[in-house]
Amino acid sequence: MEAPPSHVPDGYDILQRLGAGQTAVVWLARAVRGGQRVALKLPKPEALAQPVLRRMFENEVQITLKLQHANVVRAFDGRPTGEGAFLALEFCEGGTLDLLLLEKGKLPLDQAVALVRDVALGLEHAHERSVLHRDVKPANVFLSDTGAAKLGDFGTGTFSAEMAEERVGTAFYMAPELFAGEAASVRSDVYSLGVLAYEVLSGKRPFLGDSYDALMVAHMTALPRDLRQHRPDIAKHVSAVVMRAMSRDATKRYQNVHAFLQAYRAALGEASAGSATTPVPLATGRAARGKAATPAPSDDTTAPGDVGPEGSPAAGDAPKRRGLFGSWWRRDR
């Protein structure tokens, strides 16, 4: 194991390095009290010296500590500022949703349906706490060892209307109005949720492009194929719910995640009052290979990854990181 960080928060023992981004390094650590394994995110000194990167780390700590939901990656402890800044997160052993999709392609329908519902429940909770995520995508969804999905990576999240004016996100999942320079909103998060739902349910991305500009044109002008063309076994009402969430006109989308969930459950024939999700254990993915995913630094911004046929992520897309922060848009990890 490489040398541990010079500053380790009291109460944690470092086990191994898990990953790094522009703002932080993530370590697998063990809590001295209780012995629980956590993902310990420590900001890089050079990031603390840059106002934008420092603010992203501070936002993630402050936001994640305020969210407590079964479908949000849990924060156990954290300090947003100073040399002792850190964030101790739930260690998710099931991998990330993007890697599961990359490995399996089209998921079993019951599993896909449950994963979409989980992500929506996590996002609904964030919105109820006045938090915009602004980068909802499979790479920011983590899986428990039972297969339950948990929304994470709130580095681009915001409580602030002022920050919502910034153009951040991943071009594959960004709402059309964001490309046009409008501020992020609940409805733009709903759009990203719709794109994620389409991909999870069908195994295909609804929009293709090998550059930011190409993806901008696709989101602003293209009409995705009906979901049932990729997934004939899905009910037409479910397809209609997902397609409405991706409406180019924000006023025609579901105006909040709660409305999306109500329509989604109704389309599935579920009771609208029910909120419990039956997780589907993962037979494949990182957990099956003996590897575990953890919330990684949410600050890598790059040019778009390669896109495979009919919108499937290319095999080399998810694991790469390149760090072109100035472009302010994020590729799938």
Tab-separated table of C-alpha atoms in Angstrom:
chain	number	residue	atom	x	y	z
A	1	MET	CA	0.000	0.000	0.000
A	2	GLU	CA	1.235	3.491	-0.809
A	3	ALA	CA	2.027	5.924	1.980
A	4	PRO	CA	-1.092	7.082	3.858
A	5	PRO	CA	-2.071	10.747	3.831
A	6	SER	CA	-0.215	13.083	6.155
A	7	HIS	CA	-3.415	14.242	7.850
A	8	VAL	CA	-5.905	11.556	8.876
A	9	PRO	CA	-9.023	12.568	10.822
A	10	ASP	CA	-9.164	11.300	14.378
A	11	GLY	CA	-11.081	8.071	14.703
A	12	TYR	CA	-10.113	6.483	11.375
A	13	ASP	CA	-7.409	4.038	10.299
A	14	ILE	CA	-6.404	4.081	6.639
A	15	LEU	CA	-6.595	0.720	4.847
A	16	GLN	CA	-5.909	1.498	1.192
A	17	ARG	CA	-6.232	4.113	-1.525
A	18	LEU	CA	-9.364	3.821	-3.653
A	19	GLY	CA	-9.139	6.637	-6.164
A	20	ALA	CA	-8.495	10.303	-6.814
A	21	GLY	CA	-9.836	13.277	-8.692
A	22	GLN	CA	-8.956	16.939	-8.951
A	23	THR	CA	-10.289	17.920	-5.540
A	24	ALA	CA	-9.779	14.862	-3.375
A	25	VAL	CA	-8.306	11.434	-2.785
A	26	VAL	CA	-10.582	8.665	-1.517
A	27	TRP	CA	-9.272	6.107	0.951
A	28	LEU	CA	-10.805	2.969	2.327
A	29	ALA	CA	-10.655	3.420	6.086
A	30	ARG	CA	-11.917	1.736	9.223
A	31	ALA	CA	-13.636	3.594	12.020
A	32	VAL	CA	-11.733	3.019	15.255
A	33	ARG	CA	-15.005	2.909	17.151
A	34	GLY	CA	-17.166	0.100	15.803
A	35	GLY	CA	-14.784	-1.084	13.094
A	36	GLN	CA	-17.018	-0.012	10.216
A	37	ARG	CA	-15.370	0.445	6.827
A	38	VAL	CA	-15.901	3.865	5.269
A	39	ALA	CA	-14.868	5.750	2.168
A	40	LEU	CA	-12.770	8.622	3.484
A	41	LYS	CA	-12.550	11.552	1.100
A	42	LEU	CA	-9.662	13.945	1.797
A	43	PRO	CA	-9.197	17.137	-0.254
A	44	LYS	CA	-5.918	17.694	-2.049
A	45	PRO	CA	-3.902	20.651	-0.723
A	46	GLU	CA	-3.674	22.150	-4.203
A	47	ALA	CA	-7.464	21.950	-4.555
A	48	LEU	CA	-7.959	23.855	-1.319
A	49	ALA	CA	-5.913	26.670	-2.846
A	50	GLN	CA	-8.318	27.009	-5.798
A	51	PRO	CA	-11.644	28.679	-4.935
A	52	VAL	CA	-13.809	26.705	-7.383
A	53	LEU	CA	-12.419	23.313	-6.371
A	54	ARG	CA	-12.488	24.209	-2.696
A	55	ARG	CA	-16.117	25.265	-2.980
A	56	MET	CA	-17.047	21.992	-4.687
A	57	PHE	CA	-15.596	19.975	-1.825
A	58	GLU	CA	-17.237	22.202	0.778
A	59	ASN	CA	-20.594	21.864	-0.992
A	60	GLU	CA	-20.351	18.097	-1.111
A	61	VAL	CA	-19.603	17.845	2.599
A	62	GLN	CA	-22.330	20.261	3.643
A	63	ILE	CA	-24.965	18.764	1.345
A	64	THR	CA	-24.253	15.100	1.991
A	65	LEU	CA	-24.290	15.549	5.757
A	66	LYS	CA	-27.810	17.002	5.511
A	67	LEU	CA	-29.227	14.077	3.534
A	68	GLN	CA	-30.398	10.947	5.326
A	69	HIS	CA	-32.164	8.462	3.084
A	70	ALA	CA	-31.817	4.799	2.185
A	71	ASN	CA	-31.298	5.759	-1.461
A	72	VAL	CA	-28.617	8.393	-0.870
A	73	VAL	CA	-25.003	7.526	-0.063
A	74	ARG	CA	-24.767	8.178	3.650
A	75	ALA	CA	-22.271	10.594	5.168
A	76	PHE	CA	-21.176	9.615	8.671
A	77	ASP	CA	-19.002	12.598	9.479
A	78	GLY	CA	-17.206	15.456	7.816
A	79	ARG	CA	-15.560	18.833	8.048
A	80	PRO	CA	-15.952	21.105	5.007
A	81	THR	CA	-13.081	23.555	5.480
A	82	GLY	CA	-9.505	23.863	6.652
A	83	GLU	CA	-6.503	21.540	6.556
A	84	GLY	CA	-8.491	18.957	8.490
A	85	ALA	CA	-11.340	18.874	5.959
A	86	PHE	CA	-12.738	15.425	5.192
A	87	LEU	CA	-15.866	13.473	4.366
A	88	ALA	CA	-16.522	9.965	5.710
A	89	LEU	CA	-18.995	8.155	3.478
A	90	GLU	CA	-20.801	4.861	3.378
A	91	PHE	CA	-18.660	2.276	1.574
A	92	CYS	CA	-20.818	0.838	-1.219
A	93	GLU	CA	-19.746	-2.666	-2.089
A	94	GLY	CA	-21.964	-3.333	-5.093
A	95	GLY	CA	-20.192	-1.119	-7.596
A	96	THR	CA	-21.547	1.760	-9.622
A	97	LEU	CA	-24.549	1.658	-11.900
A	98	ASP	CA	-22.599	2.708	-14.985
A	99	LEU	CA	-20.219	-0.223	-14.606
A	100	LEU	CA	-23.119	-2.612	-14.066
A	101	LEU	CA	-24.697	-1.379	-17.309
A	102	LEU	CA	-21.354	-1.608	-19.068
A	103	GLU	CA	-20.932	-5.208	-17.976
A	104	LYS	CA	-24.468	-6.525	-18.400
A	105	GLY	CA	-25.958	-4.254	-21.049
A	106	LYS	CA	-29.698	-4.764	-20.753
A	107	LEU	CA	-30.678	-5.596	-17.175
A	108	PRO	CA	-33.515	-7.930	-16.157
A	109	LEU	CA	-36.685	-5.853	-16.215
A	110	ASP	CA	-37.508	-6.243	-12.515
A	111	GLN	CA	-34.009	-5.142	-11.551
A	112	ALA	CA	-34.031	-2.174	-13.929
A	113	VAL	CA	-37.435	-1.017	-12.686
A	114	ALA	CA	-36.285	-1.173	-9.055
A	115	LEU	CA	-33.048	0.709	-9.757
A	116	VAL	CA	-34.871	3.583	-11.455
A	117	ARG	CA	-37.282	3.800	-8.537
A	118	ASP	CA	-34.393	3.844	-6.048
A	119	VAL	CA	-32.630	6.692	-7.829
A	120	ALA	CA	-35.864	8.669	-8.055
A	121	LEU	CA	-36.493	8.228	-4.329
A	122	GLY	CA	-32.991	9.452	-3.509
A	123	LEU	CA	-33.362	12.464	-5.791
A	124	GLU	CA	-36.799	13.248	-4.366
A	125	HIS	CA	-35.262	13.336	-0.890
A	126	ALA	CA	-32.539	15.719	-2.043
A	127	HIS	CA	-35.097	18.048	-3.590
A	128	GLU	CA	-37.185	17.939	-0.427
A	129	ARG	CA	-34.069	19.273	1.336
A	130	SER	CA	-33.745	22.047	-1.283
A	131	VAL	CA	-30.739	20.388	-2.940
A	132	LEU	CA	-30.279	20.259	-6.705
A	133	HIS	CA	-27.950	17.447	-7.756
A	134	ARG	CA	-27.144	18.795	-11.252
A	135	ASP	CA	-25.293	15.669	-12.376
A	136	VAL	CA	-27.718	12.742	-12.156
A	137	LYS	CA	-26.222	9.859	-14.142
A	138	PRO	CA	-25.395	6.162	-13.671
A	139	ALA	CA	-21.788	6.915	-12.699
A	140	ASN	CA	-23.082	8.831	-9.679
A	141	VAL	CA	-25.307	5.985	-8.516
A	142	PHE	CA	-23.762	3.464	-6.129
A	143	LEU	CA	-25.023	-0.011	-5.326
A	144	SER	CA	-25.233	-1.757	-1.990
A	145	ASP	CA	-24.290	-5.400	-1.635
A	146	THR	CA	-28.012	-6.216	-1.934
A	147	GLY	CA	-28.362	-4.244	-5.161
A	148	ALA	CA	-30.186	-1.186	-3.803
A	149	ALA	CA	-29.245	2.030	-5.626
A	150	LYS	CA	-27.954	5.091	-3.773
A	151	LEU	CA	-27.510	8.517	-5.310
A	152	GLY	CA	-24.133	10.063	-4.510
A	153	ASP	CA	-21.463	12.512	-5.675
A	154	PHE	CA	-23.025	15.820	-4.662
A	155	GLY	CA	-19.926	17.852	-5.538
A	156	THR	CA	-21.893	19.692	-8.211
A	157	GLY	CA	-24.970	19.927	-5.998
A	158	THR	CA	-26.163	23.214	-4.642
A	159	PHE	CA	-28.488	24.843	-2.141
A	160	SER	CA	-27.768	28.188	-3.756
A	161	ALA	CA	-29.800	29.868	-6.493
A	162	GLU	CA	-26.635	31.773	-7.423
A	163	MET	CA	-24.662	28.584	-7.977
A	164	ALA	CA	-27.526	27.107	-9.989
A	165	GLU	CA	-26.595	29.609	-12.714
A	166	GLU	CA	-23.306	27.772	-13.314
A	167	ARG	CA	-23.299	25.335	-16.202
A	168	VAL	CA	-22.241	21.996	-14.774
A	169	GLY	CA	-23.187	18.413	-15.485
A	170	THR	CA	-22.497	15.654	-17.990
A	171	ALA	CA	-23.520	16.369	-21.572
A	172	PHE	CA	-25.053	12.925	-22.123
A	173	TYR	CA	-27.598	13.717	-19.378
A	174	MET	CA	-27.995	17.519	-19.413
A	175	ALA	CA	-31.363	19.152	-19.990
A	176	PRO	CA	-31.718	21.247	-23.174
A	177	GLU	CA	-32.261	24.478	-21.269
A	178	LEU	CA	-28.887	24.080	-19.565
A	179	PHE	CA	-27.145	24.061	-22.940
A	180	ALA	CA	-29.028	27.288	-23.667
A	181	GLY	CA	-27.540	28.902	-20.568
A	182	GLU	CA	-30.550	28.720	-18.268
A	183	ALA	CA	-30.159	27.980	-14.571
A	184	ALA	CA	-30.442	24.464	-13.204
A	185	SER	CA	-33.749	23.589	-11.576
A	186	VAL	CA	-35.787	20.720	-10.211
A	187	ARG	CA	-37.050	20.189	-13.757
A	188	SER	CA	-33.546	19.880	-15.182
A	189	ASP	CA	-32.802	17.196	-12.578
A	190	VAL	CA	-36.047	15.465	-13.631
A	191	TYR	CA	-34.800	15.481	-17.228
A	192	SER	CA	-31.508	13.872	-16.211
A	193	LEU	CA	-33.473	11.292	-14.226
A	194	GLY	CA	-35.494	10.545	-17.356
A	195	VAL	CA	-32.346	10.014	-19.424
A	196	LEU	CA	-30.954	7.736	-16.724
A	197	ALA	CA	-34.240	5.809	-16.587
A	198	TYR	CA	-34.207	5.331	-20.357
A	199	GLU	CA	-30.656	3.977	-20.243
A	200	VAL	CA	-31.254	1.691	-17.269
A	201	LEU	CA	-34.493	0.266	-18.663
A	202	SER	CA	-33.300	-0.169	-22.251
A	203	GLY	CA	-29.540	-0.597	-21.993
A	204	LYS	CA	-29.164	2.225	-24.545
A	205	ARG	CA	-28.508	5.927	-24.258
A	206	PRO	CA	-31.267	8.023	-25.810
A	207	PHE	CA	-28.891	10.625	-27.257
A	208	LEU	CA	-25.664	10.096	-29.199
A	209	GLY	CA	-22.726	12.374	-29.858
A	210	ASP	CA	-18.944	12.370	-29.835
A	211	SER	CA	-18.556	15.987	-28.728
A	212	TYR	CA	-20.188	18.536	-26.491
A	213	ASP	CA	-21.668	20.366	-29.490
A	214	ALA	CA	-23.052	17.167	-31.026
A	215	LEU	CA	-24.719	16.215	-27.762
A	216	MET	CA	-26.094	19.726	-27.347
A	217	VAL	CA	-27.749	19.485	-30.775
A	218	ALA	CA	-29.096	16.018	-29.968
A	219	HIS	CA	-30.687	17.091	-26.686
A	220	MET	CA	-32.136	20.245	-28.219
A	221	THR	CA	-33.469	18.797	-31.489
A	222	ALA	CA	-33.504	14.985	-31.601
A	223	LEU	CA	-36.406	12.751	-30.633
A	224	PRO	CA	-35.256	9.532	-28.924
A	225	ARG	CA	-36.599	6.220	-30.109
A	226	ASP	CA	-39.551	4.906	-28.184
A	227	LEU	CA	-38.233	2.917	-25.255
A	228	ARG	CA	-40.154	-0.158	-26.414
A	229	GLN	CA	-38.084	-0.354	-29.599
A	230	HIS	CA	-35.187	-1.365	-27.375
A	231	ARG	CA	-37.294	-3.101	-24.739
A	232	PRO	CA	-40.464	-4.706	-26.171
A	233	ASP	CA	-41.331	-6.284	-22.818
A	234	ILE	CA	-41.843	-2.934	-21.107
A	235	ALA	CA	-45.358	-1.533	-20.723
A	236	LYS	CA	-46.239	1.373	-23.005
A	237	HIS	CA	-47.324	3.419	-19.977
A	238	VAL	CA	-43.851	3.083	-18.432
A	239	SER	CA	-42.278	4.164	-21.709
A	240	ALA	CA	-44.606	7.168	-21.809
A	241	VAL	CA	-43.577	8.222	-18.290
A	242	VAL	CA	-39.884	8.118	-19.177
A	243	MET	CA	-40.387	9.947	-22.469
A	244	ARG	CA	-42.356	12.706	-20.750
A	245	ALA	CA	-39.574	13.168	-18.196
A	246	MET	CA	-37.260	13.830	-21.168
A	247	SER	CA	-39.484	16.456	-22.790
A	248	ARG	CA	-37.415	19.200	-24.399
A	249	ASP	CA	-39.926	21.738	-23.116
A	250	ALA	CA	-39.385	21.914	-19.356
A	251	THR	CA	-43.000	22.963	-18.783
A	252	LYS	CA	-44.194	19.649	-20.270
A	253	ARG	CA	-42.074	17.475	-17.985
A	254	TYR	CA	-43.073	16.286	-14.554
A	255	GLN	CA	-42.577	19.397	-12.463
A	256	ASN	CA	-40.956	17.490	-9.610
A	257	VAL	CA	-39.683	14.010	-8.818
A	258	HIS	CA	-42.705	13.227	-6.675
A	259	ALA	CA	-44.941	13.610	-9.736
A	260	PHE	CA	-42.581	11.387	-11.730
A	261	LEU	CA	-42.696	8.723	-9.032
A	262	GLN	CA	-46.481	8.810	-8.853
A	263	ALA	CA	-46.760	8.338	-12.610
A	264	TYR	CA	-44.036	5.681	-12.656
A	265	ARG	CA	-45.698	3.655	-9.919
A	266	ALA	CA	-49.097	3.985	-11.564
A	267	ALA	CA	-47.642	2.775	-14.860
A	268	LEU	CA	-46.196	-0.229	-13.056
A	269	GLY	CA	-49.500	-0.896	-11.315
A	270	GLU	CA	-48.045	-0.125	-7.894
A	271	ALA	CA	-49.783	1.655	-5.030
A	272	SER	CA	-48.736	5.299	-5.169
A	273	ALA	CA	-48.312	5.380	-1.403
A	274	GLY	CA	-45.750	2.590	-1.398
A	275	SER	CA	-42.132	3.658	-1.199
A	276	ALA	CA	-40.259	0.529	-0.203
A	277	THR	CA	-37.977	-0.968	-2.804
A	278	THR	CA	-37.168	-4.639	-2.988
A	279	PRO	CA	-33.487	-4.679	-3.925
A	280	VAL	CA	-32.271	-7.192	-6.462
A	281	PRO	CA	-29.010	-8.864	-5.354
A	282	LEU	CA	-26.259	-8.397	-7.892
A	283	ALA	CA	-24.859	-11.559	-9.406
A	284	THR	CA	-22.349	-9.613	-11.471
A	285	GLY	CA	-20.547	-6.314	-11.312
A	286	ARG	CA	-17.670	-5.335	-9.079
A	287	ALA	CA	-19.009	-7.167	-6.091
A	288	ALA	CA	-18.932	-10.464	-7.968
A	289	ARG	CA	-15.357	-9.810	-8.987
A	290	GLY	CA	-14.313	-9.100	-5.434
A	291	LYS	CA	-14.004	-5.349	-6.001
A	292	ALA	CA	-16.031	-2.588	-4.429
A	293	ALA	CA	-16.958	0.864	-5.562
A	294	THR	CA	-16.938	3.875	-3.373
A	295	PRO	CA	-18.065	7.436	-3.899
A	296	ALA	CA	-15.189	8.842	-5.911
A	297	PRO	CA	-14.109	12.463	-6.089
A	298	SER	CA	-16.866	14.226	-7.962
A	299	ASP	CA	-14.669	16.705	-9.748
A	300	ASP	CA	-13.406	15.105	-12.948
A	301	THR	CA	-14.582	16.988	-16.020
A	302	THR	CA	-13.578	15.818	-19.463
A	303	ALA	CA	-14.408	15.567	-23.101
A	304	PRO	CA	-17.048	12.981	-23.967
A	305	GLY	CA	-16.148	9.332	-23.879
A	306	ASP	CA	-16.597	7.138	-26.920
A	307	VAL	CA	-20.132	6.020	-27.610
A	308	GLY	CA	-20.917	2.565	-28.896
A	309	PRO	CA	-23.646	1.587	-31.323
A	310	GLU	CA	-27.174	2.800	-30.610
A	311	GLY	CA	-26.103	4.751	-27.580
A	312	SER	CA	-24.465	2.002	-25.559
A	313	PRO	CA	-21.445	3.177	-23.554
A	314	ALA	CA	-18.253	2.052	-25.243
A	315	ALA	CA	-16.235	-0.461	-23.304
A	316	GLY	CA	-13.462	1.963	-22.447
A	317	ASP	CA	-15.691	4.826	-21.355
A	318	ALA	CA	-16.453	4.372	-17.691
A	319	PRO	CA	-13.076	3.582	-16.123
A	320	LYS	CA	-11.073	6.424	-17.739
A	321	ARG	CA	-10.386	9.797	-16.134
A	322	ARG	CA	-8.793	12.750	-17.826
A	323	GLY	CA	-9.476	15.906	-15.837
A	324	LEU	CA	-10.149	18.828	-18.171
A	325	PHE	CA	-11.797	20.862	-15.449
A	326	GLY	CA	-12.068	24.065	-17.408
A	327	SER	CA	-14.595	22.575	-19.820
A	328	TRP	CA	-17.186	22.385	-17.015
A	329	TRP	CA	-18.868	19.288	-18.286
A	330	ARG	CA	-18.480	15.747	-17.213
A	331	ARG	CA	-18.046	12.463	-19.016
A	332	ASP	CA	-19.352	9.196	-17.676
A	333	ARG	CA	-17.004	7.589	-15.210
